[in-house]
CSV table of C-alpha atoms in Angstrom, one decimal:
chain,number,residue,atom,x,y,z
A,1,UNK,CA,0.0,0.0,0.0
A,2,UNK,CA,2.8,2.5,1.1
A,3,UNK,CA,3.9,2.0,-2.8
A,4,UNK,CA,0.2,3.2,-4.4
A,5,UNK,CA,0.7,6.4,-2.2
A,6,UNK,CA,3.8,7.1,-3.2
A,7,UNK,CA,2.9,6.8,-6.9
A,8,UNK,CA,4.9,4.0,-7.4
A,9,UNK,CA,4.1,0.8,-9.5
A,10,UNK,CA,1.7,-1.8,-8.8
A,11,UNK,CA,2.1,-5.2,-7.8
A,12,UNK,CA,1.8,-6.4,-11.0
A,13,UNK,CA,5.6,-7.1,-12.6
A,14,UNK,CA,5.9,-6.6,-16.3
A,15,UNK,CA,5.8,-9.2,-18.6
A,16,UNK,CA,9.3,-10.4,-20.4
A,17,UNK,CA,7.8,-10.3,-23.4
A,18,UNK,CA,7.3,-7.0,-23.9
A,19,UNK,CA,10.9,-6.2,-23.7
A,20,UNK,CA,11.8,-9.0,-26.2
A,21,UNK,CA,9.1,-7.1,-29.2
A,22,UNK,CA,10.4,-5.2,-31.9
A,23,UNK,CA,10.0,-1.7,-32.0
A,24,UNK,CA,6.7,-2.4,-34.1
A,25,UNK,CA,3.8,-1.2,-32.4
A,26,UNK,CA,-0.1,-1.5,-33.4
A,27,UNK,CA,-1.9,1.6,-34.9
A,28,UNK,CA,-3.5,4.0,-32.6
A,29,UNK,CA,-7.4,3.1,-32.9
A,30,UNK,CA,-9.1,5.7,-35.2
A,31,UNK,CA,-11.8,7.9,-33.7
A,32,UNK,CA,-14.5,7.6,-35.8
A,33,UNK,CA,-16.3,10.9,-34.0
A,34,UNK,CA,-13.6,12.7,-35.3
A,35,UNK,CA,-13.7,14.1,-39.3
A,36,UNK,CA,-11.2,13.5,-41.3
A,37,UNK,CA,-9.9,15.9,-43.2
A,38,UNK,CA,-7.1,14.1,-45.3
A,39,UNK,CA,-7.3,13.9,-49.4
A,40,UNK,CA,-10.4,11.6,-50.7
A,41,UNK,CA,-9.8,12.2,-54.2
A,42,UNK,CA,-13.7,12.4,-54.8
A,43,UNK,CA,-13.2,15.9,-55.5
A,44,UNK,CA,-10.8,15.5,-58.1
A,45,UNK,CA,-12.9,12.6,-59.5
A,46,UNK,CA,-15.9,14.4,-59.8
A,47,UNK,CA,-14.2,17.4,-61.7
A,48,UNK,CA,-12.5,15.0,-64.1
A,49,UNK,CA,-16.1,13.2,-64.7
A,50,UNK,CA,-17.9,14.2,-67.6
A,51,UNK,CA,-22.2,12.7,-67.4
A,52,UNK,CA,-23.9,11.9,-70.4
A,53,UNK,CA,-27.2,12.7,-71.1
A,54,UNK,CA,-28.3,8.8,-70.6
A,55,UNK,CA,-26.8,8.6,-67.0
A,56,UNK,CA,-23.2,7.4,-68.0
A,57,UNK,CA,-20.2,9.1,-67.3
A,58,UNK,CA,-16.8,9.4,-67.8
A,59,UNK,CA,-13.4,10.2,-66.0
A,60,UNK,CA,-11.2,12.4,-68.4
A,61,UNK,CA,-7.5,11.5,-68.5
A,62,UNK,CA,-6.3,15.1,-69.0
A,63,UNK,CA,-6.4,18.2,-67.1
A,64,UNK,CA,-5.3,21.2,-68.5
A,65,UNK,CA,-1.8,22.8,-67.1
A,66,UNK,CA,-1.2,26.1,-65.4
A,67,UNK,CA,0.4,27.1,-68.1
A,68,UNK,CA,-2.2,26.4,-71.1
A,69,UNK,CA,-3.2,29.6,-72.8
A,70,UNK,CA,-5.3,30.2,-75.8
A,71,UNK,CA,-2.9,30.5,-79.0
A,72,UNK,CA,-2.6,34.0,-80.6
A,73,UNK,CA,-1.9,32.7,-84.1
A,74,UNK,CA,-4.1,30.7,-86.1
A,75,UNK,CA,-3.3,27.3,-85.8
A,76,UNK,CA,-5.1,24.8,-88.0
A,77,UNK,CA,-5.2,20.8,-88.7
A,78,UNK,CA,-5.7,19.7,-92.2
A,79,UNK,CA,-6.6,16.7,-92.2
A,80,UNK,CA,-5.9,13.9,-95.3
A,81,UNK,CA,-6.5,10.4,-96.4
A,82,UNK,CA,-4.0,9.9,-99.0
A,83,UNK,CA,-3.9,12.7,-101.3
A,84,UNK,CA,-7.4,13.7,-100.8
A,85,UNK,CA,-8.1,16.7,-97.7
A,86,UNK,CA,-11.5,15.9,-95.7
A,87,UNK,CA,-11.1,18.8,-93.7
A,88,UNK,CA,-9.8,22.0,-91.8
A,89,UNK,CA,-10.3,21.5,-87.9
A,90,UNK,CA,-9.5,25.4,-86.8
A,91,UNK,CA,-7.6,24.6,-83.7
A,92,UNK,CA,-7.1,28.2,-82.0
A,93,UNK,CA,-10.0,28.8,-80.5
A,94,UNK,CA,-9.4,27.4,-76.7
A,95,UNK,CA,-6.3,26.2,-75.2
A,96,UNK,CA,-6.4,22.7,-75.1
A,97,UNK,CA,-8.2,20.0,-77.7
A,98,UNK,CA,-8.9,15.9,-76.6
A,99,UNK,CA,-8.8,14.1,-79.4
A,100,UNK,CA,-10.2,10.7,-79.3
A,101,UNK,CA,-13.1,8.0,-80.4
A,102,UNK,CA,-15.4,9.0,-77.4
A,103,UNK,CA,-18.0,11.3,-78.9
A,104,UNK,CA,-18.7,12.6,-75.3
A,105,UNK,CA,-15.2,13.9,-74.3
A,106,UNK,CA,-13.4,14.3,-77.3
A,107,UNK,CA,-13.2,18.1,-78.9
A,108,UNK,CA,-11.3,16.1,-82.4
A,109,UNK,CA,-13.4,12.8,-83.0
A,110,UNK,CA,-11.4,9.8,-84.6
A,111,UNK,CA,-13.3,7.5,-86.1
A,112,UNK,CA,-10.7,5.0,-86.6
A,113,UNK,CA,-10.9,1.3,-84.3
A,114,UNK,CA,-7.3,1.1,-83.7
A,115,UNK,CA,-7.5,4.5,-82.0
A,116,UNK,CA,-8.4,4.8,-77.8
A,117,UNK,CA,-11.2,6.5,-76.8
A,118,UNK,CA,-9.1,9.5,-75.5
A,119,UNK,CA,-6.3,9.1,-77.2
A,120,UNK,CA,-4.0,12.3,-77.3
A,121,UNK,CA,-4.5,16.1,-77.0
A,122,UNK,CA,-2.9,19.1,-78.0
A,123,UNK,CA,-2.1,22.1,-75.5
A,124,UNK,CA,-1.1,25.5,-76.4
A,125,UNK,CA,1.1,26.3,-73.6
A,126,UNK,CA,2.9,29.6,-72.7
A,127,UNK,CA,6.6,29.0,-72.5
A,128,UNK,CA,9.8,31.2,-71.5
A,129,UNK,CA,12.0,31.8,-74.6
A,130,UNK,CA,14.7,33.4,-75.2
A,131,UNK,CA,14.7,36.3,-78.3
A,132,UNK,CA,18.8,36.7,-80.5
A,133,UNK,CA,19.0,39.4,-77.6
A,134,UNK,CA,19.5,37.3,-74.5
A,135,UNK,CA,15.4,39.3,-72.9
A,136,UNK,CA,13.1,36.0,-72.2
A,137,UNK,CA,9.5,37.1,-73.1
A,138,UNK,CA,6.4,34.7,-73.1
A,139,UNK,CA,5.7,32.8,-76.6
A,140,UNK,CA,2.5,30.7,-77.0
A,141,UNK,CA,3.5,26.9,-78.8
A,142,UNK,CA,1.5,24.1,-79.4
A,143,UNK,CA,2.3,20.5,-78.1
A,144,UNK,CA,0.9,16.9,-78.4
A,145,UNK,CA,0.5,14.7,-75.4
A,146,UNK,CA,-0.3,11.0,-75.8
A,147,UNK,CA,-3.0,9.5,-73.2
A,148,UNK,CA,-1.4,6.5,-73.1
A,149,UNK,CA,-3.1,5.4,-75.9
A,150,UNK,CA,-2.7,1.6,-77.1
A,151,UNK,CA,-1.2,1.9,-80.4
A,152,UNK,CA,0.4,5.5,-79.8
A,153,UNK,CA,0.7,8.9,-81.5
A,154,UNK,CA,3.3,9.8,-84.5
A,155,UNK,CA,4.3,13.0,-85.5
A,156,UNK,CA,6.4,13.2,-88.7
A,157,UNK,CA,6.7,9.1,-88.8
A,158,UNK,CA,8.1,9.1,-85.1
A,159,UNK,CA,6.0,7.6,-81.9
A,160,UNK,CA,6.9,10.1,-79.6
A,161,UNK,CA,6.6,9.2,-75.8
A,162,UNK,CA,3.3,8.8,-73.7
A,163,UNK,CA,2.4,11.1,-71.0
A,164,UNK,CA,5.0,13.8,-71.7
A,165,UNK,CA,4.5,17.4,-73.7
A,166,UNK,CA,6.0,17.1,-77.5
A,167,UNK,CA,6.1,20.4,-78.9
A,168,UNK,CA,4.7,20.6,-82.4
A,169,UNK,CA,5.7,23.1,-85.2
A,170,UNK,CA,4.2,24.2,-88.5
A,171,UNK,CA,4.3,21.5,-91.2
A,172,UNK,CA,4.1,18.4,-88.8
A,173,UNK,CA,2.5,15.1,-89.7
A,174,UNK,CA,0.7,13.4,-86.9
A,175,UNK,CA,-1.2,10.5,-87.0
A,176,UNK,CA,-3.0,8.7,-84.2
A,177,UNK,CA,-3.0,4.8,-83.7
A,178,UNK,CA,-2.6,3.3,-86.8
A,179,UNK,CA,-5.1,5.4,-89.0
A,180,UNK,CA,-3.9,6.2,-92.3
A,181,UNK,CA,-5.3,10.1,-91.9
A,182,UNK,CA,-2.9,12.2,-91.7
A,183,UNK,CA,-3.4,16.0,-89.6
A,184,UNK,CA,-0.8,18.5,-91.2
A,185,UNK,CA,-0.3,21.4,-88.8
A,186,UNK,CA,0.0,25.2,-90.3
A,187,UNK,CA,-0.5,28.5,-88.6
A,188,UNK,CA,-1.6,31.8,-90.3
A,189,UNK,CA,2.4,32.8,-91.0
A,190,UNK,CA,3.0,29.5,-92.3
């Protein structure tokens, strides 16, 4: 009893065990009366979801970057099948385009089967350069990025890499999957 006073310990001895553990020890238990305010990723989902009319939805693979501006030139796609042109997409009138089979999401539809439903996009993008006087000013270029798309994305006969900005210039070929249709890029200057 003199030892309860006194605050010392109790009669009980500790176990050898305990010493022998590793420094492992359980979780705390989680208080479930308490919110939790960590990242859910439903709030990223939901801004990335696009509903149909029907009901259906779907999650977009691209966001935009902070960077993406609209273009100032007059960028345009003509797009070919052989030596016959089908069309002129004007492509600089918003920043970024998704091009891909799904009617829903896609801004450039490709009709073509060995294409993914969001296959690639392009994104105007202000970057630094550098003008022949050593100033950097702000100049608005066009890029390509592949989704990750099954049978890739080629500009002037070359798959370039998935997930990663390729900057496009006036008179590139690109072609998407394994379409024959080619999409020849020119600008008002061009």
């Amino acid at each position: 009893m003199d030892r309860e006073r006194r605050g010392g310990s109790s009669r009980r001895s500790k176990s050898p065990r305990s010493r022998q553990r590793s420094g492992s020890r359980s979780p705390p238990p989680v208080d479930k009366a308490k919110p939790n305010f960590g990242a859910s990723g439903l709030l990223a989902a939901a801004t990335n979801t696009v509903k149909a009319a029907d009901g259906s939805s779907t999650v977009l693979k691209y966001n935009e970057p902070p960077e993406a501006r609209k273009p100032t030139l007059g960028w345009r796609l003509y797009v070919f099948k052989g030596k016959e042109q089908l069309e002129l997409l004007h492509i600089h009138r918003q920043s970024a385009y998704l091009i891909g089979r799904d009617r829903l999401v896609a801004d450039i539809v490709l009709e073509h089967p060995s294409c993914s439903k969001q296959h690639a996009a392009i994104q105007h993008r202000s970057i630094q350069q550098r003008d022949e006087f050593g100033g950097v000013k702000a100049v608005i270029k066009p890029f390509i990025i592949d989704l990750e798309s099954t049978n890739g994305t080629h500009v002037n006969d070359e798959q370039i890499p998935t997930s990663r900005f390729y900057e496009l210039k006036a008179g590139d070929v690109i072609k998407f999957g394994l379409s024959v249709r080619e999409y020849v890029l020119l600008h008002d200057d061009a």
